[in-house]
Coordinates of C-alpha atoms and ligand atoms in Angstrom, one line a residue:
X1 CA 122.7 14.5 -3.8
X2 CA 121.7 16.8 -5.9
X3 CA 123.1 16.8 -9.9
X4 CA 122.8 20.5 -10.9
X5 CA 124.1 21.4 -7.5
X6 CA 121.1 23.6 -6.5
X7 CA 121.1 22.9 -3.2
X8 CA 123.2 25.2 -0.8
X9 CA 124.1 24.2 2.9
X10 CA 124.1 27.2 5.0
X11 CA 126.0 25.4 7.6
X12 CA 125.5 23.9 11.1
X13 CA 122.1 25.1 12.0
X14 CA 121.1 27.4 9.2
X15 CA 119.6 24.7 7.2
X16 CA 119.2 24.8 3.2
X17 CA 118.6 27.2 0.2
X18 CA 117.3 26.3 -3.4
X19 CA 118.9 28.3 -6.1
X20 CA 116.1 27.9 -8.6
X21 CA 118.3 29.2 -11.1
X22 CA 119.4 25.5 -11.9
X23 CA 117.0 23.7 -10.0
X24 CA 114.8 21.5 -12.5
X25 CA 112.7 19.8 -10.0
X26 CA 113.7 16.7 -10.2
X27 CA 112.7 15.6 -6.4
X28 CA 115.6 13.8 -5.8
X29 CA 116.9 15.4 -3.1
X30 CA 113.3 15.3 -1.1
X31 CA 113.7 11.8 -2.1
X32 CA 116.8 11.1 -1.1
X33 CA 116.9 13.4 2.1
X34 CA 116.9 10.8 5.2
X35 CA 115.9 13.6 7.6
X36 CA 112.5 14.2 5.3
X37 CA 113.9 17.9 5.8
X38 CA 112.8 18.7 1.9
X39 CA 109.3 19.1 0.4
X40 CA 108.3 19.8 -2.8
X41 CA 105.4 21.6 -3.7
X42 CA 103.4 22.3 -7.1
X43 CA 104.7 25.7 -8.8
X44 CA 101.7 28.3 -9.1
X45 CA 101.6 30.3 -12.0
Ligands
SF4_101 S1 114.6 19.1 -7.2 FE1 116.4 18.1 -8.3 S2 117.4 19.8 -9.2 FE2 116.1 20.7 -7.7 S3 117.4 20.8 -5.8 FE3 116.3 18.9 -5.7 S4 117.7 17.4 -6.6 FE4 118.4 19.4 -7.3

């Protein structure tokens, strides 16, 4: 789901991670996510 492929399954169990290298915070994939596993949060800087 998502298009710069930032989202890595760890496999049965061991959830997600977010390489924020190519992440552009689109949403889509908290969007599209039907477990609502996926929120997105404002950056702090
Ligand atoms: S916010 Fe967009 S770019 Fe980042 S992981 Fe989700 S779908 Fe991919």
């Amino acid at each position: 789901m998502c298009p710069d492929n930032a989202v890595i399954k760890l496999g049965p169990g061991n959830r997600l991670r977010f390489n924020y290298d190519y992440c552009k915070g689109c949403s889509l994939c908290a969007t599209e996510c039907p477990c609502g596993a996926i929120r997105m949060k404002n950056e702090t800087i």
